[in-house]
């Protein structure tokens, strides 16, 4: 790890955060190696089969797996080349292994590093170390050689995918033997990266922490050499910790220190360290963006990261195009949360999608996931516009199809987190159409089942998703009056989860608490005997949303308006509280009208709904003269919406027309 510069090389993002690898070096005889030629031969055969049987998807899937394996093989061989360059070749076995490696004879290189022979030599040396203290220095040096042999053995085993499920265990065993000869921070870091890439997070964190302590000690005496290592380890440790929503403060502390150190390094050597400044800006941005009260800070970080990556891509598009696309996607996610900036978010997502599609042409096995993720994000944005639901469904469907295809080859990675998330999104879209509720329930149920499975092993990361899926399914089930108890059970479990999450992280989860309170209030309000309970739920939700809107009105004012309208509907049923209801409706209507000025496609339906509810209330209070203009305006707004989406707005429009006739008759 501690080579030239801060842990440089390809940057792999997991869950949005970057993991630093090492420098790739040009090596000879790679394409002539037996291992690569075997894969190339297999690739040619698959291409011939695809040409001969173009409709057989299994050949295409097999080709995708092979291409990914070839990419992984190339990457890992380049990493091994760096390892060979870095370590001293103090044994004939190492020299012979390097000769085989340089010749592209990787199988022979593994064979030279014979586990039994190395074990015998290592054990003998360890015994000698205990007996002969006077030879300690010599033996220690020889143990370092054995460690280097084990390290290469572990790295070569890590790329031996023919081992299947045993690959990680065997490679880990060899890494442990490496550390047995000497726990240097470089070896600890290398082992930690391997574990992190293979989802062994707890063990990886322990090793990163140990490596960080060592690098800090070294940096105290020689900051010019080891500051880069401290920064790289802080970054990787931050990426790992950030996956746990309850440890965001710790992750931010780690990322911030890494960013500060990288900025210092970039002052003297921008060509080498500016990419890492950009990467860490992106990482801190992802973390800060989760806090609704720090949105300006997050946007500043993302914008600086994007500017840096665009500048880097001018000179090296092949290397930095993906980083530009990743940051565009992250910035799109951020901007999309502000309903007044939907067009801006769509522009960001569209550019990111275009870049990912371009990258996927040459390497679909690697970039198809990014294409699917961006389709998902763009679908969520477009779905907010009631006039573009078909377009949104097309985007979601393509994303879901891609994730299911990826899950065939790698279900552990794609089946639950990615497929489940897209199922949930499609469910939200489909649920808006009253004629497709069964389809929506099937989607939600599959998503919830997947999230529950994930939460068993990693509750800190996936419990929020369980709560979200419970909430969505509860909202759907609540429409059926015969299933209210089932809906209440779903909402109650979701609320309990969100309250628990909000204890440790109110800035992130208080909004979800309010949303679930509102949903539960809607359910309870349908029973006239539970109106007090419903009002209590709505009032708490309104209080939380007003507090959130103080710091971020653009994001939370729609929620405030929705809760005002719901509370108005509840209070209006008591004719003695007419003035109170009028105040609630008036404020809700004013808020939705203001929102609709900037985004009519999203908020005109809310204006129409609030007008209809307010008009109905006046009819209930025997005041048809006040009701009629409100209902007529509502009908005018619903009319074009009902034509474009009859399944969503048709019944609402018909109901308002009926109320208009009642108002006219009552006058």
XYZ file of C-alpha atoms in Angstrom:
667
model
C 0.000 0.000 0.000
C 2.720 2.463 0.930
C 4.206 2.909 -2.514
C 4.430 6.093 -4.567
C 1.720 8.563 -3.723
C -1.531 8.035 -1.927
C -2.968 4.563 -2.577
C -3.518 5.273 -6.230
C -5.140 3.400 -9.068
C -8.635 2.397 -10.014
C -11.333 3.531 -7.652
C -14.082 1.053 -6.882
C -17.307 2.417 -5.412
C -19.444 0.301 -3.096
C -22.651 1.900 -1.892
C -21.403 5.236 -3.292
C -18.091 5.375 -1.357
C -14.668 4.820 -2.876
C -12.102 2.178 -1.958
C -8.524 3.056 -2.761
C -6.461 0.417 -4.536
C -2.878 0.590 -5.837
C -0.996 1.787 -8.952
C -1.501 -0.233 -12.115
C 1.722 -0.872 -13.994
C 2.361 -1.962 -17.556
C 3.531 -5.553 -17.716
C 4.671 -7.793 -20.535
C 3.289 -11.083 -21.783
C -0.109 -10.572 -20.159
C -2.138 -11.314 -23.261
C 0.075 -14.281 -24.121
C -0.408 -16.029 -20.787
C -2.020 -19.442 -20.822
C -4.688 -18.278 -18.403
C -5.679 -15.309 -20.525
C -5.454 -17.254 -23.776
C -7.769 -19.885 -22.319
C -10.318 -17.219 -21.481
C -9.827 -15.548 -24.865
C -10.377 -18.872 -26.596
C -13.526 -19.371 -24.590
C -14.648 -15.859 -25.513
C -14.152 -16.543 -29.230
C -16.135 -19.764 -28.953
C -18.960 -17.965 -27.172
C -19.009 -15.241 -29.825
C -19.296 -17.932 -32.503
C -22.110 -19.575 -30.594
C -23.918 -16.279 -30.150
C -23.539 -15.605 -33.861
C -24.861 -19.051 -34.600
C -27.603 -18.945 -31.955
C -28.438 -15.240 -31.558
C -31.658 -15.927 -29.617
C -30.027 -18.053 -26.931
C -29.691 -15.751 -23.864
C -27.636 -18.289 -21.921
C -24.660 -17.784 -24.241
C -24.889 -14.005 -23.747
C -25.048 -14.424 -19.984
C -22.058 -16.736 -20.071
C -20.192 -14.178 -22.180
C -20.994 -11.407 -19.689
C -19.644 -13.542 -16.853
C -16.519 -14.332 -18.827
C -15.910 -10.678 -19.750
C -16.244 -9.676 -16.101
C -13.831 -12.449 -15.116
C -11.380 -11.263 -17.789
C -11.628 -7.699 -16.480
C -11.090 -8.888 -12.904
C -8.196 -11.056 -14.057
C -6.541 -8.128 -15.842
C -7.013 -5.804 -12.875
C -5.643 -8.294 -10.375
C -2.671 -9.205 -12.542
C -1.800 -5.508 -12.841
C -2.007 -5.258 -9.051
C 0.297 -8.271 -8.739
C 2.760 -6.592 -11.078
C 2.974 -3.710 -8.630
C 3.496 -6.134 -5.739
C 6.359 -7.819 -7.559
C 7.874 -4.420 -8.289
C 7.602 -3.314 -4.681
C 8.918 -6.279 -2.722
C 12.582 -7.315 -2.614
C 13.156 -10.602 -4.425
C 15.383 -12.132 -1.773
C 14.648 -15.803 -2.441
C 15.101 -18.016 -5.457
C 11.448 -18.986 -5.122
C 10.392 -15.348 -5.422
C 12.740 -14.755 -8.337
C 11.454 -17.855 -10.112
C 7.867 -16.883 -9.355
C 8.546 -13.459 -10.847
C 10.121 -15.011 -13.923
C 7.037 -17.142 -14.453
C 4.819 -14.163 -13.766
C 6.686 -11.921 -16.226
C 6.320 -14.664 -18.824
C 2.587 -14.803 -18.184
C 2.888 -18.276 -16.612
C 0.615 -17.672 -13.634
C -0.171 -21.317 -12.944
C 3.552 -22.058 -12.756
C 4.051 -19.022 -10.489
C 1.468 -20.410 -8.075
C 3.100 -23.821 -8.235
C 6.525 -22.385 -7.409
C 5.050 -20.853 -4.275
C 4.396 -24.309 -2.896
C 2.354 -24.037 0.293
C 3.851 -27.113 1.918
C 7.422 -26.029 1.312
C 6.784 -22.487 2.469
C 5.046 -23.777 5.577
C 7.944 -26.042 6.454
C 10.458 -23.260 5.991
C 8.374 -20.763 7.943
C 7.822 -23.136 10.851
C 11.520 -23.956 10.983
C 12.398 -20.297 11.022
C 9.899 -19.534 13.768
C 11.366 -22.299 15.930
C 14.867 -21.045 15.244
C 13.806 -17.550 16.247
C 12.706 -18.784 19.660
C 15.903 -20.791 20.281
C 18.492 -18.422 18.935
C 17.941 -14.837 20.000
C 21.311 -13.853 18.597
C 20.047 -14.579 15.073
C 16.890 -12.527 15.560
C 17.711 -9.851 12.999
C 18.554 -12.358 10.267
C 15.541 -14.516 10.939
C 13.247 -11.487 10.984
C 14.481 -10.510 7.537
C 13.904 -14.048 6.295
C 10.406 -14.027 7.804
C 9.717 -10.900 5.811
C 10.618 -12.869 2.725
C 8.220 -15.627 3.733
C 5.562 -12.991 4.337
C 6.104 -11.664 0.840
C 5.761 -15.172 -0.527
C 2.523 -15.671 1.390
C 1.306 -12.282 0.270
C 1.814 -13.180 -3.362
C 0.330 -16.611 -2.737
C -2.739 -14.934 -1.241
C -3.012 -12.456 -4.118
C -2.650 -15.191 -6.722
C -5.265 -17.256 -4.904
C -7.590 -14.246 -4.818
C -7.719 -14.281 -8.621
C -8.190 -18.046 -8.852
C -11.961 -18.011 -9.441
C -11.949 -21.725 -10.171
C -11.888 -22.224 -6.381
C -15.482 -20.991 -6.173
C -16.731 -20.542 -2.597
C -13.332 -21.593 -1.221
C -11.482 -18.695 -2.864
C -12.055 -16.165 -0.062
C -11.289 -18.643 2.720
C -8.088 -19.888 1.121
C -6.840 -16.416 0.257
C -7.666 -15.225 3.791
C -5.694 -18.131 5.218
C -2.659 -17.126 3.192
C -3.054 -13.485 4.237
C -3.136 -14.613 7.879
C 0.088 -16.516 7.332
C 1.540 -13.334 5.840
C 0.701 -11.397 9.007
C 2.104 -14.177 11.134
C 5.542 -13.279 9.808
C 5.111 -9.548 10.395
C 2.107 -7.225 10.870
C 3.282 -4.257 8.802
C 0.666 -1.589 7.974
C 1.099 -2.255 4.257
C 0.185 -5.917 4.669
C -2.670 -5.092 7.025
C -4.056 -2.626 4.492
C -3.744 -5.033 1.577
C -5.556 -7.737 3.523
C -8.244 -5.259 4.641
C -8.918 -4.174 1.041
C -9.349 -7.800 0.022
C -11.788 -8.428 2.890
C -13.756 -5.241 2.192
C -14.125 -6.064 -1.494
C -15.426 -9.478 -0.492
C -17.939 -8.112 2.060
C -16.029 -9.220 5.182
C -16.630 -5.849 6.820
C -15.969 -6.445 10.509
C -12.652 -8.138 9.936
C -11.695 -5.439 7.419
C -12.451 -2.654 9.893
C -10.251 -4.235 12.552
C -7.332 -4.463 10.130
C -7.826 -0.907 8.825
C -7.829 0.435 12.384
C -4.590 -1.390 13.172
C -2.980 -0.166 9.940
C -4.103 3.406 10.661
C -2.519 3.366 14.112
C 0.754 2.168 12.639
C 0.739 4.750 9.856
C 0.028 7.530 12.350
C 3.038 6.424 14.391
C 5.242 6.460 11.298
C 3.858 9.841 10.185
C 4.837 11.379 13.491
C 8.476 10.851 12.502
C 8.141 11.202 8.731
C 4.953 12.967 7.626
C 6.226 13.595 4.092
C 6.323 9.850 3.420
C 3.426 8.500 5.484
C 0.814 11.265 5.341
C -0.522 9.780 2.103
C -0.915 6.383 3.791
C -2.798 7.892 6.708
C -5.168 9.622 4.249
C -5.765 6.481 2.188
C -6.513 4.352 5.224
C -8.832 7.003 6.703
C -10.754 7.064 3.423
C -11.226 3.309 3.221
C -12.185 3.076 6.873
C -14.656 5.932 6.378
C -16.256 4.140 3.425
C -16.701 1.033 5.512
C -18.116 2.834 8.576
C -20.451 5.019 6.487
C -22.491 1.971 5.464
C -23.877 1.907 9.028
C -26.396 4.772 9.368
C -25.834 4.924 13.118
C -22.128 5.684 12.682
C -22.285 8.600 10.259
C -20.554 11.016 12.637
C -17.564 8.715 12.920
C -17.476 8.241 9.139
C -17.570 12.002 8.582
C -14.687 12.499 11.004
C -12.633 9.942 9.082
C -13.492 11.364 5.637
C -12.897 14.953 6.733
C -9.443 14.197 8.064
C -8.623 12.276 4.857
C -9.820 15.230 2.768
C -7.753 17.699 4.763
C -4.606 15.608 4.360
C -5.254 15.104 0.627
C -5.699 18.858 0.070
C -2.344 19.422 1.756
C -0.691 16.839 -0.482
C -2.328 18.289 -3.613
C -0.820 21.716 -2.942
C 2.627 20.339 -3.753
C 1.612 17.682 -6.253
C -1.818 18.347 -7.820
C -1.293 15.977 -10.751
C -1.054 13.016 -8.379
C -3.381 13.973 -5.537
C -6.192 16.021 -7.114
C -8.112 12.843 -8.107
C -8.134 11.838 -4.448
C -9.306 15.244 -3.338
C -12.218 14.877 -5.782
C -12.977 11.359 -4.588
C -13.023 12.382 -0.931
C -15.161 15.460 -1.661
C -17.665 13.072 -3.216
C -17.518 10.761 -0.206
C -18.067 13.559 2.310
C -20.856 14.926 0.103
C -22.704 11.603 0.169
C -22.480 11.533 3.933
C -23.456 15.161 4.571
C -26.356 14.991 2.097
C -28.141 12.533 4.391
C -28.626 15.373 6.895
C -31.466 17.613 5.677
C -30.077 20.581 7.592
C -26.761 20.507 5.742
C -27.905 20.514 2.126
C -25.991 23.639 1.086
C -22.793 22.154 2.463
C -23.409 18.886 0.610
C -24.081 20.653 -2.686
C -20.856 22.638 -2.352
C -18.911 19.412 -1.866
C -20.555 17.652 -4.828
C -20.096 20.654 -7.089
C -16.402 20.947 -6.289
C -15.958 17.195 -6.831
C -17.748 17.350 -10.194
C -15.681 20.323 -11.317
C -12.466 18.472 -10.406
C -13.485 15.302 -12.231
C -14.554 17.222 -15.355
C -11.153 18.920 -15.412
C -9.362 15.591 -15.008
C -11.518 13.984 -17.719
C -10.427 16.586 -20.256
C -6.976 15.008 -20.314
C -7.963 11.423 -19.527
C -11.563 10.604 -20.407
C -11.050 6.832 -20.281
C -10.009 6.988 -16.636
C -12.322 9.660 -15.261
C -15.535 9.336 -17.296
C -17.013 6.984 -14.726
C -16.109 9.344 -11.877
C -17.829 12.212 -13.691
C -20.911 10.017 -14.168
C -20.900 8.889 -10.520
C -20.739 12.460 -9.265
C -23.451 13.600 -11.698
C -25.633 10.800 -10.340
C -24.937 11.749 -6.716
C -25.592 15.413 -7.404
C -28.790 14.424 -9.244
C -29.973 12.488 -6.187
C -29.303 15.517 -4.052
C -30.977 18.093 -6.309
C -33.990 15.813 -6.927
C -34.994 16.150 -3.264
C -35.914 19.789 -3.984
C -39.195 19.737 -5.905
C -38.401 23.102 -7.481
C -35.232 21.751 -9.108
C -36.594 18.716 -10.952
C -35.454 19.936 -14.372
C -31.934 20.455 -13.084
C -31.917 16.968 -11.539
C -33.177 15.433 -14.775
C -30.359 17.105 -16.717
C -27.793 15.651 -14.301
C -29.292 12.152 -14.419
C -29.582 12.227 -18.207
C -25.922 13.139 -18.652
C -24.904 10.435 -16.165
C -27.059 7.849 -17.954
C -25.558 8.777 -21.311
C -22.030 8.307 -19.921
C -22.874 4.964 -18.323
C -24.492 3.666 -21.525
C -21.361 4.657 -23.437
C -19.141 2.835 -20.939
C -21.431 -0.200 -20.969
C -21.028 -0.607 -24.735
C -17.434 -1.754 -24.235
C -17.888 -3.359 -20.833
C -21.504 -4.259 -20.032
C -20.568 -6.678 -17.264
C -19.024 -3.825 -15.268
C -21.221 -0.835 -16.136
C -24.692 -2.334 -16.610
C -25.323 -1.913 -12.888
C -24.599 1.813 -13.147
C -26.952 2.090 -16.121
C -29.691 0.356 -14.120
C -29.122 2.527 -11.032
C -29.394 5.720 -13.039
C -32.509 4.488 -14.848
C -33.982 3.872 -11.401
C -33.111 7.376 -10.198
C -34.427 9.002 -13.360
C -37.603 6.938 -13.101
C -38.198 8.163 -9.551
C -37.811 11.751 -10.700
C -40.093 11.426 -13.729
C -42.718 9.522 -11.730
C -43.375 12.646 -9.641
C -44.940 14.206 -12.739
C -48.397 12.640 -13.120
C -48.313 13.310 -16.863
C -45.142 11.227 -17.326
C -46.038 8.002 -15.506
C -45.727 5.854 -18.625
C -42.248 7.216 -19.213
C -41.343 6.512 -15.587
C -42.628 2.952 -15.805
C -40.531 2.366 -18.927
C -37.414 3.538 -17.080
C -38.185 1.413 -14.013
C -38.957 -1.639 -16.109
C -35.637 -1.442 -17.935
C -33.828 -1.005 -14.600
C -35.638 -3.954 -13.036
C -34.926 -6.141 -16.055
C -31.212 -5.256 -15.857
C -30.992 -5.981 -12.132
C -32.787 -9.314 -12.484
C -30.374 -10.248 -15.276
C -27.394 -9.311 -13.102
C -28.890 -11.260 -10.189
C -28.890 -14.471 -12.234
C -25.098 -14.531 -12.118
C -24.661 -12.881 -8.727
C -27.799 -13.163 -6.561
C -25.955 -12.338 -3.331
C -25.074 -8.888 -4.671
C -28.055 -7.964 -6.832
C -31.138 -10.004 -5.919
C -31.994 -8.323 -2.662
C -30.641 -4.773 -2.419
C -30.987 -3.773 -6.088
C -33.945 -5.837 -7.236
C -35.818 -5.041 -4.003
C -35.285 -1.289 -4.380
C -36.545 -1.262 -7.950
C -39.526 -3.452 -7.071
C -40.423 -0.899 -4.427
C -40.183 1.975 -6.907
C -42.312 0.218 -9.513
C -44.795 -0.630 -6.766
C -45.161 3.046 -5.838
C -45.835 3.933 -9.457
C -48.288 1.108 -10.117
C -50.128 1.684 -6.814
C -51.241 5.107 -8.048
C -53.467 3.334 -10.579
C -56.480 1.924 -8.712
C -56.904 -0.769 -11.355
C -53.434 -2.208 -10.701
C -53.432 -2.578 -6.911
C -52.929 -6.353 -6.942
C -49.881 -5.909 -9.139
C -48.552 -3.242 -6.765
C -49.088 -5.472 -3.720
C -47.112 -8.288 -5.350
C -44.231 -5.900 -6.012
C -44.257 -4.452 -2.480
C -44.481 -7.878 -0.853
C -41.476 -9.211 -2.759
C -39.499 -6.070 -1.885
C -40.392 -6.333 1.825
C -39.403 -9.997 1.926
C -36.010 -9.196 0.405
C -35.357 -6.325 2.806
C -36.250 -8.465 5.834
C -33.689 -11.054 4.698
C -31.006 -8.399 4.326
C -31.815 -6.884 7.730
C -31.230 -10.219 9.471
C -27.508 -10.002 8.739
C -27.144 -6.232 8.631
C -29.932 -4.434 10.552
C -28.026 -1.153 10.842
C -27.999 -0.766 7.053
C -31.293 -2.368 5.979
C -33.762 -1.730 8.813
C -34.648 1.668 7.276
C -35.576 -0.139 4.057
C -37.745 -2.615 5.948
C -39.581 0.330 7.521
C -40.017 2.004 4.135
C -41.433 -1.166 2.548
C -43.810 -1.676 5.509
C -45.033 1.892 5.085
C -45.615 1.501 1.356
C -47.422 -1.812 1.738
C -49.512 -0.375 4.567
C -50.564 2.555 2.377
C -51.711 0.161 -0.330
C -53.539 -2.249 1.976
C -55.281 0.627 3.784
C -57.330 1.366 0.661
C -59.288 -1.838 1.298
C -61.612 -1.094 4.224
C -61.731 -4.788 5.098
C -57.979 -4.894 5.645
C -57.543 -1.938 8.003
C -56.209 -4.041 10.872
C -53.566 -5.466 8.562
C -52.649 -1.960 7.423
C -52.470 -0.713 11.011
C -50.081 -3.540 11.917
C -47.814 -2.616 9.012
C -47.848 1.109 9.851
C -47.264 0.487 13.554
C -44.204 -1.662 12.889
C -42.864 0.926 10.457
C -43.416 3.759 12.964
C -41.683 1.816 15.729
C -38.658 1.233 13.474
C -38.442 4.868 12.404
C -38.742 6.163 15.974
C -35.881 3.883 16.988
C -33.748 5.046 14.067
C -34.553 8.706 14.789
C -33.197 8.411 18.331
C -29.679 8.094 16.962
C -30.135 10.106 13.782
C -33.080 12.546 13.930
C -31.807 14.670 11.030
C -32.188 11.697 8.685
C -35.213 9.808 10.039
C -37.473 12.433 11.628
C -39.077 12.994 8.218
C -39.932 9.290 7.994
C -41.435 9.372 11.476
C -43.701 12.220 10.352
C -44.659 10.437 7.135
C -45.646 7.256 8.951
C -47.579 9.227 11.601
C -49.501 10.857 8.769
C -50.239 7.517 7.092
C -51.396 5.999 10.358
C -53.511 9.102 10.943
C -55.171 8.653 7.544
C -56.023 5.082 8.461
C -57.372 5.825 11.929
C -59.341 8.871 10.729
C -61.581 6.611 8.628
C -63.138 5.328 11.869
C -65.272 8.045 13.443
C -64.658 6.563 16.885
C -60.927 7.131 16.581
C -60.867 10.785 15.492
C -59.039 11.970 18.626
C -56.294 9.434 18.031
C -56.085 10.475 14.388
C -55.836 14.152 15.337
C -53.021 13.347 17.781
C -51.115 11.551 15.018
C -51.655 14.351 12.476
C -50.690 17.034 14.987
C -47.399 15.344 15.842
C -46.655 14.875 12.132
C -47.437 18.545 11.424
C -45.209 19.702 14.262
C -42.259 17.676 12.971
C -42.783 18.838 9.391
C -43.055 22.506 10.338
C -39.773 22.183 12.220
C -38.086 20.562 9.224
C -39.479 23.194 6.855
C -37.874 26.007 8.861
C -34.445 24.925 7.667
C -35.469 23.566 4.279
C -38.829 24.857 3.015
C -38.204 23.796 -0.588
C -38.080 20.140 0.461
C -40.552 19.974 3.368
C -43.241 22.569 2.581
C -45.177 20.041 0.438
C -45.343 17.714 3.457
C -46.580 20.553 5.662
C -49.314 21.364 3.126
C -50.391 17.715 2.872
C -50.674 17.369 6.644
C -52.651 20.629 6.911
C -55.080 19.283 4.326
C -55.452 15.954 6.137
C -55.992 17.669 9.463
C -58.518 19.954 7.804
C -60.466 16.934 6.533
C -60.575 15.541 10.060
C -61.583 18.755 11.824
C -64.183 19.614 9.160
C -66.301 16.633 10.254
C -67.049 18.562 13.461
C -69.295 21.441 12.388
C -68.482 23.296 15.605
C -64.857 23.577 14.492
C -65.580 25.127 11.091
C -63.285 28.139 11.561
C -60.419 25.912 12.579
C -60.944 23.719 9.520
C -61.156 26.762 7.228
C -57.814 27.996 8.578
C -56.177 24.621 7.925
C -57.592 24.298 4.381
C -56.698 27.886 3.513
C -53.083 27.479 4.568
C -52.805 24.133 2.745
C -54.337 25.556 -0.437
C -52.071 28.606 -0.317
C -48.982 26.394 0.043
C -49.973 24.082 -2.829
C -50.777 27.036 -5.111
C -47.337 28.498 -4.418
C -45.663 25.156 -5.105
C -47.665 24.698 -8.330
C -46.379 28.008 -9.699
C -42.881 26.538 -9.933
C -43.864 22.949 -10.636
C -47.432 22.601 -11.954
C -46.991 19.051 -13.235
C -46.309 17.813 -9.709
C -48.494 20.048 -7.524
C -51.608 20.941 -9.555
C -53.151 17.569 -8.560
C -52.644 18.577 -4.911
C -54.301 21.930 -5.559
C -57.236 20.102 -7.165
C -57.522 17.645 -4.254
C -57.438 20.401 -1.639
C -60.027 22.456 -3.522
C -62.278 19.386 -3.685
C -61.869 18.668 0.033
C -62.521 22.301 0.959
C -65.586 22.396 -1.308
C -66.925 19.172 0.191
C -66.498 20.658 3.683
C -68.659 23.672 2.752
C -71.334 21.319 1.432
C -71.171 19.415 4.714
C -71.616 22.730 6.550
C -74.664 23.509 4.358
C -72.929 26.370 2.581
C -73.196 25.446 -1.138
C -72.497 29.009 -2.283
C -68.996 28.813 -0.820
C -68.545 25.253 -2.029
C -69.410 25.758 -5.715
C -66.469 27.937 -6.907
C -63.978 25.688 -5.123
C -65.456 22.547 -6.678
C -65.650 24.115 -10.130
C -61.984 25.100 -10.038
C -61.111 21.596 -8.855
C -63.035 20.063 -11.785
C -61.236 22.327 -14.258
C -57.891 21.145 -12.941
C -58.868 17.472 -12.847
C -60.342 17.407 -16.383
C -57.038 17.346 -18.361
C -55.431 15.097 -15.755
C -58.257 12.561 -16.076
C -57.781 12.435 -19.844
C -54.052 11.779 -19.525
C -54.287 9.309 -16.628
C -57.855 8.046 -16.202
C -56.795 5.240 -13.894
C -55.324 7.771 -11.471
C -57.606 10.817 -11.788
C -60.760 9.620 -13.517
C -62.723 8.730 -10.376
C -61.637 11.900 -8.604
C -62.857 14.006 -11.495
C -66.203 12.171 -11.579
C -66.635 12.617 -7.828
C -66.011 16.384 -8.041
C -68.576 16.672 -10.864
C -71.135 14.932 -8.634
C -70.405 17.350 -5.803
C -70.871 20.293 -8.182
C -74.349 19.018 -9.066
C -75.150 18.657 -5.357
C -73.997 22.222 -4.712
C -76.087 23.582 -7.578
C -79.132 21.689 -6.378
C -78.657 22.902 -2.812
C -78.483 26.534 -3.926
